[in-house]
Tab-separated table of C-alpha atoms in Angstrom:
chain	number	residue	atom	x	y	z
A	1	UNK	CA	51.371	146.991	145.244
A	2	UNK	CA	53.134	150.279	144.819
A	3	UNK	CA	56.677	150.249	146.004
A	4	UNK	CA	57.791	152.823	148.494
A	5	UNK	CA	58.966	156.150	146.524
A	6	UNK	CA	59.698	159.752	147.689
A	7	UNK	CA	57.246	162.076	145.652
A	8	UNK	CA	59.300	165.122	144.748
A	9	UNK	CA	59.178	168.147	147.347
A	10	UNK	CA	57.843	171.214	145.698
A	11	UNK	CA	56.786	173.455	148.682
A	12	UNK	CA	59.825	175.673	149.639
A	13	UNK	CA	62.186	174.781	152.866
A	14	UNK	CA	62.871	177.558	154.729
A	15	UNK	CA	65.557	177.579	157.584
A	16	UNK	CA	64.104	177.198	161.079
A	17	UNK	CA	64.347	180.446	162.709
A	18	UNK	CA	64.192	180.992	166.208
A	19	UNK	CA	60.613	181.874	167.326
A	20	UNK	CA	59.735	182.177	163.977
A	21	UNK	CA	55.654	182.932	164.773
A	22	UNK	CA	56.637	185.699	167.180
A	23	UNK	CA	60.177	187.554	166.268
A	24	UNK	CA	59.899	190.122	169.012
A	25	UNK	CA	59.992	187.167	171.339
A	26	UNK	CA	63.613	186.379	169.832
A	27	UNK	CA	64.763	190.178	170.177
A	28	UNK	CA	63.699	190.115	173.827
A	29	UNK	CA	65.450	186.503	174.842
A	30	UNK	CA	68.803	187.490	172.829
A	31	UNK	CA	68.831	191.247	174.574
A	32	UNK	CA	68.709	189.808	178.304
A	33	UNK	CA	71.357	187.243	176.915
A	34	UNK	CA	73.599	189.828	175.790
A	35	UNK	CA	72.966	191.686	179.260
A	36	UNK	CA	73.361	188.450	181.539
A	37	UNK	CA	76.030	186.143	179.926
A	38	UNK	CA	78.352	184.598	177.750
A	39	UNK	CA	77.240	184.816	174.196
A	40	UNK	CA	78.826	183.280	171.147
A	41	UNK	CA	81.908	184.710	169.446
A	42	UNK	CA	85.110	183.844	167.522
A	43	UNK	CA	86.853	183.441	170.685
A	44	UNK	CA	84.565	181.006	172.255
A	45	UNK	CA	86.027	177.109	172.875
A	46	UNK	CA	84.424	174.187	173.824
A	47	UNK	CA	84.829	174.860	177.766
A	48	UNK	CA	82.712	178.001	177.361
A	49	UNK	CA	79.324	177.702	179.075
A	50	UNK	CA	77.170	179.857	176.481
A	51	UNK	CA	73.867	181.030	177.758
A	52	UNK	CA	70.725	179.108	175.787
A	53	UNK	CA	67.447	181.076	175.011
A	54	UNK	CA	64.875	177.884	175.022
A	55	UNK	CA	61.863	177.873	172.385
A	56	UNK	CA	59.180	175.077	173.386
A	57	UNK	CA	57.475	173.312	170.784
A	58	UNK	CA	54.532	170.928	170.454
A	59	UNK	CA	56.801	168.183	170.108
A	60	UNK	CA	59.761	169.358	171.898
A	61	UNK	CA	62.264	172.112	172.537
A	62	UNK	CA	65.156	174.308	170.954
A	63	UNK	CA	67.783	175.368	172.514
A	64	UNK	CA	69.683	178.559	170.878
A	65	UNK	CA	72.970	180.345	171.458
A	66	UNK	CA	73.054	184.087	170.687
A	67	UNK	CA	75.516	185.129	168.376
A	68	UNK	CA	77.789	188.190	169.598
A	69	UNK	CA	77.033	190.140	166.601
A	70	UNK	CA	73.367	190.306	167.604
A	71	UNK	CA	72.067	188.239	164.437
A	72	UNK	CA	69.607	185.093	164.874
A	73	UNK	CA	71.123	182.032	164.610
A	74	UNK	CA	70.987	179.388	161.936
A	75	UNK	CA	71.253	176.107	163.737
A	76	UNK	CA	69.996	175.121	167.485
A	77	UNK	CA	72.814	174.201	169.907
A	78	UNK	CA	70.419	171.574	171.642
A	79	UNK	CA	67.055	169.704	170.060
A	80	UNK	CA	64.803	167.864	172.469
A	81	UNK	CA	61.873	165.652	171.440
A	82	UNK	CA	59.135	164.705	173.953
A	83	UNK	CA	57.542	161.538	173.390
A	84	UNK	CA	54.927	160.660	170.792
A	85	UNK	CA	52.283	160.130	173.568
A	86	UNK	CA	53.841	162.652	175.890
A	87	UNK	CA	52.056	162.600	179.731
A	88	UNK	CA	51.829	165.553	182.033
A	89	UNK	CA	55.046	164.408	183.611
A	90	UNK	CA	56.826	164.568	180.450
A	91	UNK	CA	55.724	167.887	179.554
A	92	UNK	CA	56.620	168.884	183.343
A	93	UNK	CA	60.154	167.515	182.606
A	94	UNK	CA	60.486	169.617	179.198
A	95	UNK	CA	59.345	172.605	181.264
A	96	UNK	CA	62.072	171.863	184.076
A	97	UNK	CA	64.768	171.403	181.422
A	98	UNK	CA	63.971	174.549	179.573
A	99	UNK	CA	64.078	176.986	182.717
A	100	UNK	CA	66.336	179.690	182.296
A	101	UNK	CA	69.407	178.802	183.450
A	102	UNK	CA	70.485	179.704	187.217
A	103	UNK	CA	72.714	182.351	188.302
A	104	UNK	CA	76.014	181.428	189.747
A	105	UNK	CA	78.626	183.152	192.052
A	106	UNK	CA	82.219	182.371	191.817
A	107	UNK	CA	84.384	181.425	194.753
A	108	UNK	CA	87.633	182.998	195.605
A	109	UNK	CA	90.487	183.782	192.778
A	110	UNK	CA	92.194	180.519	194.014
A	111	UNK	CA	89.249	178.278	194.560
A	112	UNK	CA	88.055	177.014	191.717
A	113	UNK	CA	84.145	176.381	191.484
A	114	UNK	CA	81.030	178.475	191.663
A	115	UNK	CA	77.606	178.280	193.864
A	116	UNK	CA	74.113	178.834	192.826
A	117	UNK	CA	72.945	182.329	193.711
A	118	UNK	CA	69.736	180.609	195.182
A	119	UNK	CA	72.100	178.445	197.351
A	120	UNK	CA	73.895	181.423	198.698
A	121	UNK	CA	70.860	183.408	199.527
A	122	UNK	CA	69.633	179.992	201.352
A	123	UNK	CA	72.727	180.105	203.279
A	124	UNK	CA	72.605	183.803	204.680
A	125	UNK	CA	68.795	183.348	205.393
A	126	UNK	CA	69.435	179.640	207.296
A	127	UNK	CA	72.284	181.163	209.224
A	128	UNK	CA	70.371	184.304	210.290
A	129	UNK	CA	67.235	181.964	210.975
A	130	UNK	CA	69.751	179.199	212.955
A	131	UNK	CA	70.997	182.033	215.496
A	132	UNK	CA	67.497	183.229	216.101
A	133	UNK	CA	66.311	179.819	216.672
A	134	UNK	CA	69.392	179.238	219.398
A	135	UNK	CA	68.471	182.545	220.900
A	136	UNK	CA	65.038	181.361	221.556
A	137	UNK	CA	66.417	177.997	223.142
A	138	UNK	CA	66.468	175.559	220.273
A	139	UNK	CA	68.998	173.352	220.768
A	140	UNK	CA	72.126	173.904	218.004
A	141	UNK	CA	72.093	170.233	217.020
A	142	UNK	CA	68.932	170.832	215.179
A	143	UNK	CA	69.037	174.465	214.319
A	144	UNK	CA	72.412	174.441	212.537
A	145	UNK	CA	71.909	171.287	210.269
A	146	UNK	CA	68.446	172.478	209.135
A	147	UNK	CA	70.314	175.506	208.473
A	148	UNK	CA	72.922	174.077	206.281
A	149	UNK	CA	70.416	171.115	204.715
A	150	UNK	CA	68.520	174.283	202.626
A	151	UNK	CA	71.478	175.527	200.707
A	152	UNK	CA	72.449	171.812	199.927
A	153	UNK	CA	69.050	170.902	198.592
A	154	UNK	CA	69.412	174.099	196.568
A	155	UNK	CA	72.924	173.441	195.006
A	156	UNK	CA	72.649	169.490	194.512
A	157	UNK	CA	68.913	168.716	194.155
A	158	UNK	CA	68.322	170.448	190.388
A	159	UNK	CA	71.083	168.388	189.065
A	160	UNK	CA	69.172	165.365	190.378
A	161	UNK	CA	66.031	166.608	189.123
A	162	UNK	CA	67.927	167.377	185.752
A	163	UNK	CA	68.862	163.792	185.358
A	164	UNK	CA	65.807	162.029	186.202
A	165	UNK	CA	63.881	164.618	183.702
A	166	UNK	CA	66.295	163.756	180.850
A	167	UNK	CA	65.015	160.131	181.321
A	168	UNK	CA	61.720	161.075	179.788
A	169	UNK	CA	63.072	162.905	176.811
A	170	UNK	CA	65.397	162.297	174.106
A	171	UNK	CA	67.826	165.267	173.428
A	172	UNK	CA	71.142	165.576	171.058
A	173	UNK	CA	73.728	168.253	170.554
A	174	UNK	CA	76.625	168.725	168.159
A	175	UNK	CA	76.092	170.588	164.503
A	176	UNK	CA	75.508	166.992	162.349
A	177	UNK	CA	73.020	165.715	164.564
A	178	UNK	CA	71.261	169.154	165.435
A	179	UNK	CA	71.208	169.660	161.668
A	180	UNK	CA	69.101	166.923	160.799
A	181	UNK	CA	66.624	166.969	163.306
A	182	UNK	CA	65.990	170.795	162.092
A	183	UNK	CA	65.509	169.419	158.640
A	184	UNK	CA	62.740	166.993	159.769
A	185	UNK	CA	61.094	169.894	162.106
A	186	UNK	CA	60.765	171.940	158.852
A	187	UNK	CA	59.124	169.496	157.154
A	188	UNK	CA	57.022	169.000	160.717
A	189	UNK	CA	56.171	172.390	160.915
A	190	UNK	CA	53.430	172.760	157.902
A	191	UNK	CA	52.033	169.433	158.852
A	192	UNK	CA	51.737	170.507	162.566
A	193	UNK	CA	50.272	174.070	160.905
A	194	UNK	CA	47.759	172.405	158.452
A	195	UNK	CA	46.628	170.137	161.373
A	196	UNK	CA	45.725	172.836	163.874
A	197	UNK	CA	42.995	174.700	161.750
A	198	UNK	CA	41.247	171.234	160.449
A	199	UNK	CA	39.183	168.539	162.025
A	200	UNK	CA	40.034	166.144	159.335
A	201	UNK	CA	41.286	162.782	160.642
A	202	UNK	CA	44.277	161.949	158.307
A	203	UNK	CA	46.193	165.223	158.907
A	204	UNK	CA	45.885	164.651	162.903
A	205	UNK	CA	46.926	161.219	162.207
A	206	UNK	CA	49.707	163.150	160.260
A	207	UNK	CA	50.798	165.146	162.847
A	208	UNK	CA	51.122	161.866	165.159
A	209	UNK	CA	52.980	160.117	162.532
A	210	UNK	CA	55.794	162.828	162.408
A	211	UNK	CA	56.333	162.806	166.041
A	212	UNK	CA	56.735	159.223	165.812
A	213	UNK	CA	59.374	159.487	163.031
A	214	UNK	CA	61.056	162.762	165.620
A	215	UNK	CA	61.114	160.232	168.593
A	216	UNK	CA	62.658	157.809	166.872
A	217	UNK	CA	65.296	159.941	164.884
A	218	UNK	CA	66.132	161.406	168.042
A	219	UNK	CA	66.866	158.206	169.728
A	220	UNK	CA	68.929	156.884	166.770
A	221	UNK	CA	71.412	160.069	167.038
A	222	UNK	CA	71.504	159.650	170.947
A	223	UNK	CA	73.763	155.666	170.391
A	224	UNK	CA	74.578	156.582	167.048
A	225	UNK	CA	76.477	159.302	164.754
A	226	UNK	CA	74.822	160.462	161.475
A	227	UNK	CA	77.527	158.650	159.736
A	228	UNK	CA	76.890	155.145	161.314
A	229	UNK	CA	72.727	155.540	161.327
A	230	UNK	CA	72.700	157.243	157.918
A	231	UNK	CA	70.510	154.475	156.182
A	232	UNK	CA	68.015	154.712	158.918
A	233	UNK	CA	67.956	158.191	159.439
A	234	UNK	CA	67.486	158.749	155.264
A	235	UNK	CA	64.586	156.484	155.760
A	236	UNK	CA	62.959	158.279	158.491
A	237	UNK	CA	63.868	161.689	156.657
A	238	UNK	CA	62.012	160.013	153.313
A	239	UNK	CA	58.993	159.261	154.966
A	240	UNK	CA	58.632	162.806	156.600
A	241	UNK	CA	58.965	164.185	153.198
A	242	UNK	CA	56.040	161.843	151.888
A	243	UNK	CA	53.976	162.647	154.747
A	244	UNK	CA	54.523	166.809	153.996
A	245	UNK	CA	53.374	165.892	150.393
A	246	UNK	CA	50.577	164.028	151.492
A	247	UNK	CA	49.383	166.831	153.485
A	248	UNK	CA	50.340	169.452	150.643
A	249	UNK	CA	47.966	167.133	148.614
A	250	UNK	CA	45.255	166.877	150.779
A	251	UNK	CA	45.218	170.893	151.295
A	252	UNK	CA	45.173	170.919	147.683
A	253	UNK	CA	42.361	168.924	147.583
A	254	UNK	CA	40.185	170.829	150.364
A	255	UNK	CA	41.133	174.162	148.311
A	256	UNK	CA	39.802	172.733	145.225
A	257	UNK	CA	36.868	170.969	146.809
A	258	UNK	CA	35.825	173.963	148.522
A	259	UNK	CA	36.240	175.979	145.098
A	260	UNK	CA	33.764	173.121	143.482
A	261	UNK	CA	31.115	173.611	145.937
A	262	UNK	CA	31.184	177.355	145.540
A	263	UNK	CA	30.867	176.938	142.030
A	264	UNK	CA	27.993	174.458	142.507
A	265	UNK	CA	29.962	171.867	141.185
A	266	UNK	CA	30.580	168.071	142.887
A	267	UNK	CA	33.545	167.588	145.027
A	268	UNK	CA	36.462	165.836	143.224
A	269	UNK	CA	37.994	163.942	145.545
A	270	UNK	CA	35.491	163.039	148.696
A	271	UNK	CA	32.326	160.480	148.475
A	272	UNK	CA	29.353	161.147	150.338
A	273	UNK	CA	30.878	159.871	153.305
A	274	UNK	CA	34.192	161.918	153.590
A	275	UNK	CA	37.424	161.828	152.391
A	276	UNK	CA	38.550	158.643	150.589
A	277	UNK	CA	42.228	157.503	149.901
A	278	UNK	CA	44.390	159.315	147.324
A	279	UNK	CA	43.983	158.411	143.794
A	280	UNK	CA	39.878	158.411	143.808
A	281	UNK	CA	38.138	160.187	141.194
A	282	UNK	CA	34.311	161.193	141.760
A	283	UNK	CA	32.023	158.358	141.028
A	284	UNK	CA	28.484	158.878	139.771
A	285	UNK	CA	26.063	158.970	142.470
A	286	UNK	CA	22.472	157.589	141.944
A	287	UNK	CA	20.269	159.972	140.737
A	288	UNK	CA	17.332	158.413	142.277
A	289	UNK	CA	16.114	155.949	144.753
A	290	UNK	CA	16.253	152.260	144.279
A	291	UNK	CA	12.818	150.824	142.888
A	292	UNK	CA	11.092	146.773	143.283
A	293	UNK	CA	13.387	144.416	141.663
A	294	UNK	CA	16.478	146.685	140.856
A	295	UNK	CA	19.803	147.202	142.671
A	296	UNK	CA	21.827	150.151	142.971
A	297	UNK	CA	25.238	148.243	143.563
A	298	UNK	CA	27.552	148.287	140.588
A	299	UNK	CA	26.968	145.234	138.620
A	300	UNK	CA	24.230	143.862	140.657
A	301	UNK	CA	21.212	142.219	139.665
A	302	UNK	CA	17.736	141.434	141.922
A	303	UNK	CA	19.617	138.830	144.473
A	304	UNK	CA	18.487	135.522	146.301
A	305	UNK	CA	19.754	133.752	149.018
A	306	UNK	CA	20.248	131.056	146.816
A	307	UNK	CA	21.901	130.765	143.395
A	308	UNK	CA	21.048	128.551	140.582
A	309	UNK	CA	23.571	125.479	140.097
A	310	UNK	CA	23.491	126.385	136.202
A	311	UNK	CA	24.698	129.981	136.914
A	312	UNK	CA	28.004	130.923	135.119
A	313	UNK	CA	30.835	131.109	136.717
A	314	UNK	CA	33.378	134.331	136.486
A	315	UNK	CA	36.763	134.367	137.028
A	316	UNK	CA	37.717	138.179	137.457
A	317	UNK	CA	35.421	138.804	140.884
A	318	UNK	CA	37.088	140.583	143.252
A	319	UNK	CA	36.467	140.080	147.341
A	320	UNK	CA	35.968	143.069	149.259
A	321	UNK	CA	36.106	142.507	153.153
A	322	UNK	CA	37.243	144.920	156.312
A	323	UNK	CA	39.325	143.529	159.125
A	324	UNK	CA	41.478	144.900	161.983
A	325	UNK	CA	43.303	148.033	161.044
A	326	UNK	CA	47.067	147.228	160.647
A	327	UNK	CA	50.028	149.536	159.338
A	328	UNK	CA	52.139	148.333	156.879
A	329	UNK	CA	55.324	150.323	157.962
A	330	UNK	CA	56.290	153.389	159.970
A	331	UNK	CA	54.656	156.246	158.738
A	332	UNK	CA	51.966	154.453	156.537
A	333	UNK	CA	48.635	155.012	156.450
A	334	UNK	CA	46.210	152.460	158.016
A	335	UNK	CA	45.077	149.718	156.556
A	336	UNK	CA	41.183	148.313	157.240
A	337	UNK	CA	39.824	147.101	154.065
A	338	UNK	CA	41.432	145.137	151.501
A	339	UNK	CA	40.091	143.488	147.959
A	340	UNK	CA	41.762	140.305	146.920
A	341	UNK	CA	41.469	138.650	143.501
A	342	UNK	CA	38.599	135.716	143.792
A	343	UNK	CA	41.258	132.956	143.391
A	344	UNK	CA	43.548	134.236	146.280
A	345	UNK	CA	40.634	132.136	148.016
A	346	UNK	CA	42.748	128.972	146.566
A	347	UNK	CA	45.669	129.902	147.984
A	348	UNK	CA	46.980	126.654	149.936
A	349	UNK	CA	47.862	129.167	152.980
A	350	UNK	CA	44.219	129.907	153.058
A	351	UNK	CA	42.023	127.580	155.204
A	352	UNK	CA	40.615	124.798	152.967
A	353	UNK	CA	38.254	123.949	151.927
A	354	UNK	CA	36.793	126.421	153.398
A	355	UNK	CA	38.193	128.844	150.896
A	356	UNK	CA	37.507	127.099	147.739
A	357	UNK	CA	33.788	126.539	148.941
A	358	UNK	CA	33.661	130.401	149.362
A	359	UNK	CA	35.236	130.837	145.979
A	360	UNK	CA	32.496	128.759	144.821
A	361	UNK	CA	29.888	131.260	146.175
A	362	UNK	CA	31.947	134.210	145.179
A	363	UNK	CA	32.231	133.210	141.392
A	364	UNK	CA	28.626	132.098	140.232
A	365	UNK	CA	26.370	134.661	138.811
A	366	UNK	CA	28.785	137.700	138.735
A	367	UNK	CA	29.633	140.151	136.287
A	368	UNK	CA	33.248	140.416	135.149
A	369	UNK	CA	34.936	142.638	137.183
A	370	UNK	CA	32.701	142.821	139.789
A	371	UNK	CA	33.688	143.935	143.242
A	372	UNK	CA	31.646	141.409	146.005
A	373	UNK	CA	31.397	142.857	149.787
A	374	UNK	CA	31.404	139.948	152.308
A	375	UNK	CA	28.486	141.028	153.419
A	376	UNK	CA	26.855	140.420	149.900
A	377	UNK	CA	27.973	136.914	150.648
A	378	UNK	CA	26.397	136.952	154.145
A	379	UNK	CA	23.048	138.435	152.608
A	380	UNK	CA	22.821	135.736	149.926
A	381	UNK	CA	23.142	132.934	152.853
A	382	UNK	CA	20.307	134.016	154.489
A	383	UNK	CA	21.838	136.847	156.618
A	384	UNK	CA	24.434	134.534	157.530
A	385	UNK	CA	22.951	131.243	158.554
A	386	UNK	CA	24.224	129.385	155.817
A	387	UNK	CA	27.842	129.979	156.351
A	388	UNK	CA	28.429	127.171	158.573
A	389	UNK	CA	27.682	124.754	155.374
A	390	UNK	CA	30.042	127.076	153.402
A	391	UNK	CA	33.079	127.939	155.791
A	392	UNK	CA	35.093	129.654	158.278
A	393	UNK	CA	34.710	132.892	156.875
A	394	UNK	CA	37.060	134.576	159.271
A	395	UNK	CA	39.663	132.472	159.494
A	396	UNK	CA	39.862	132.563	155.638
A	397	UNK	CA	39.815	136.459	155.753
A	398	UNK	CA	42.557	136.456	158.413
A	399	UNK	CA	44.684	134.370	156.303
A	400	UNK	CA	44.239	136.609	153.119
A	401	UNK	CA	45.206	139.622	155.180
A	402	UNK	CA	48.311	137.473	156.003
A	403	UNK	CA	49.243	136.658	152.642
A	404	UNK	CA	48.696	140.073	151.583
A	405	UNK	CA	50.823	141.413	154.526
A	406	UNK	CA	53.655	138.723	153.485
A	407	UNK	CA	53.461	140.099	149.930
A	408	UNK	CA	52.509	136.099	148.719
A	409	UNK	CA	49.434	137.980	146.695
A	410	UNK	CA	48.493	141.392	145.451
A	411	UNK	CA	45.668	143.465	146.809
A	412	UNK	CA	44.026	146.841	146.831
A	413	UNK	CA	44.404	148.106	150.685
A	414	UNK	CA	42.321	150.772	151.657
A	415	UNK	CA	41.621	153.055	154.607
A	416	UNK	CA	38.049	153.741	154.529
A	417	UNK	CA	36.293	156.714	156.319
A	418	UNK	CA	34.241	154.538	159.612
A	419	UNK	CA	30.729	155.424	157.587
A	420	UNK	CA	31.841	153.870	154.435
A	421	UNK	CA	33.375	150.852	156.486
A	422	UNK	CA	30.232	150.255	158.045
A	423	UNK	CA	27.989	150.195	154.919
A	424	UNK	CA	30.285	147.467	153.206
A	425	UNK	CA	29.889	145.508	156.488
A	426	UNK	CA	26.153	145.397	156.053
A	427	UNK	CA	23.884	143.786	153.758
A	428	UNK	CA	22.874	145.814	149.998
A	429	UNK	CA	19.462	146.975	151.576
A	430	UNK	CA	20.698	147.654	155.039
A	431	UNK	CA	20.783	151.093	156.663
A	432	UNK	CA	23.631	152.635	158.978
A	433	UNK	CA	22.166	155.300	161.168
A	434	UNK	CA	24.275	158.132	162.052
A	435	UNK	CA	23.542	161.198	165.130
A	436	UNK	CA	24.168	164.734	163.297
A	437	UNK	CA	25.476	166.674	166.686
A	438	UNK	CA	25.013	170.164	164.508
A	439	UNK	CA	21.465	169.095	163.260
A	440	UNK	CA	20.353	167.242	166.091
A	441	UNK	CA	18.950	164.338	164.286
A	442	UNK	CA	19.852	160.843	162.964
A	443	UNK	CA	20.936	160.958	159.144
A	444	UNK	CA	20.572	157.320	157.506
A	445	UNK	CA	22.594	156.003	155.404
A	446	UNK	CA	21.299	153.317	153.092
A	447	UNK	CA	21.816	151.353	149.541
A	448	UNK	CA	22.332	154.577	147.314
A	449	UNK	CA	25.528	155.691	149.864
A	450	UNK	CA	26.598	151.881	149.827
A	451	UNK	CA	26.570	151.721	145.822
A	452	UNK	CA	28.663	155.213	145.877
A	453	UNK	CA	31.073	153.678	148.207
A	454	UNK	CA	31.846	150.591	146.022
A	455	UNK	CA	31.787	152.949	142.821
A	456	UNK	CA	34.641	154.699	144.244
A	457	UNK	CA	36.299	151.154	145.266
A	458	UNK	CA	35.780	150.054	141.935
A	459	UNK	CA	37.066	153.293	140.049
A	460	UNK	CA	39.982	153.067	142.177
A	461	UNK	CA	40.763	149.470	141.531
A	462	UNK	CA	39.897	149.625	137.850
A	463	UNK	CA	43.232	152.597	137.412
A	464	UNK	CA	44.969	149.703	139.722
A	465	UNK	CA	44.372	146.771	137.187
A	466	UNK	CA	44.254	148.577	133.883
A	467	UNK	CA	47.836	147.513	133.177
A	468	UNK	CA	47.909	144.328	134.974
A	469	UNK	CA	45.512	142.298	137.155
A	470	UNK	CA	46.030	141.530	140.717
A	471	UNK	CA	48.162	138.356	141.131
A	472	UNK	CA	46.472	135.938	143.699
A	473	UNK	CA	49.418	133.988	144.344
A	474	UNK	CA	51.231	130.742	143.212
A	475	UNK	CA	50.495	126.894	144.008
A	476	UNK	CA	46.672	128.125	143.748
A	477	UNK	CA	44.202	124.838	144.153
A	478	UNK	CA	42.145	123.588	141.723
A	479	UNK	CA	37.896	124.791	141.757
A	480	UNK	CA	35.541	122.881	143.060
A	481	UNK	CA	33.180	121.322	140.263
A	482	UNK	CA	30.269	121.497	142.305
A	483	UNK	CA	28.120	124.598	143.592
A	484	UNK	CA	28.207	124.816	147.327
């Protein structure tokens, strides 16, 4: 419902420094580079082969040059990114590409080029071994080719392996491209740090989305410059900012909840089944268990398997149903549950007359503003035995999801935790059992917990429709005039 916007980023953004978590490592590597190779200075040209210090990360690597004055560089020379679903081979490719550079020996002053130190050493050892083999009776046509093969492989095989390894990763060079990926990495670093010390799904998922954004950005920068790909790069940076802001808010809610629990107060942003989507406020949990003839569901009275024909029809009723998870766009939260206005069932792009018949069942005998799970309709239809006479609910809900995704009706899209989703997929008096590994026993969730989930959804929906109700779509079909 809400347009995609970039929330204000209030956390201080520090430049990405080499080996920020281990400054002594940078001192050691820079000292080695100062002794062993060519460092960056005022007289460097594009042809200079600078010594690089590689820093491997969870999402790829950074290659740093060493300034001649001994200070730490502010911008990487090269940035590499691993695929989001990196395999063992991909990580081996990164280790190969970030190995220490091979030492080379220059040829004569009048002969351009150089040889790898390993190739020269193998050539000397090979010649000595060939002489020994010939003296021992091995034909020279076998000994000398083998002696030459080893240094040739040492000289040329690493270049072939470099080319194969680069096919499995994405790396960019140049100040503009590296500066952009550096900004993304700065935003991604606190997300990784937050997920490392937590088992919350939303934090782990944020890390995965961040890696996808880094991978996509590196792919764009490989084939385009920052100017031509600016619009796409801005979109990805904006999504990374949103992701970092969402993680910061999640951590703040966790800290607030921990302080509330320590003070003996209920947690503000978590229901009895775990975290809920942003915007939820605590709902009052039922204080006692269901008594005979009463119900804990929001707005529900005792339900029967058949509704009287003279029951009053209510317009502002909402249908809640679970479906296959999907992602509205890159970097967005998973959607696995949807709430639509009952009138959306009358949309011409929904299977008819099935949608109109379900609408008839949904709107009779309800209370204004009531949220009715699809599982409640199943309960009222004799546990599902009456669905064939009403309609194909699977096709109808699939059509509704398609309407929501194409923007042809409004909806409240949710990412409910597994247990909360399981409860709204069962009847109002059913139980869901989950095994608690820590306690070594099963925990039963029933009507009270289901009512709490519906109360949370109702609170969120009330905030959404406070100014304007959910738009059911255009060209709606007329209501059925008789009950099903």
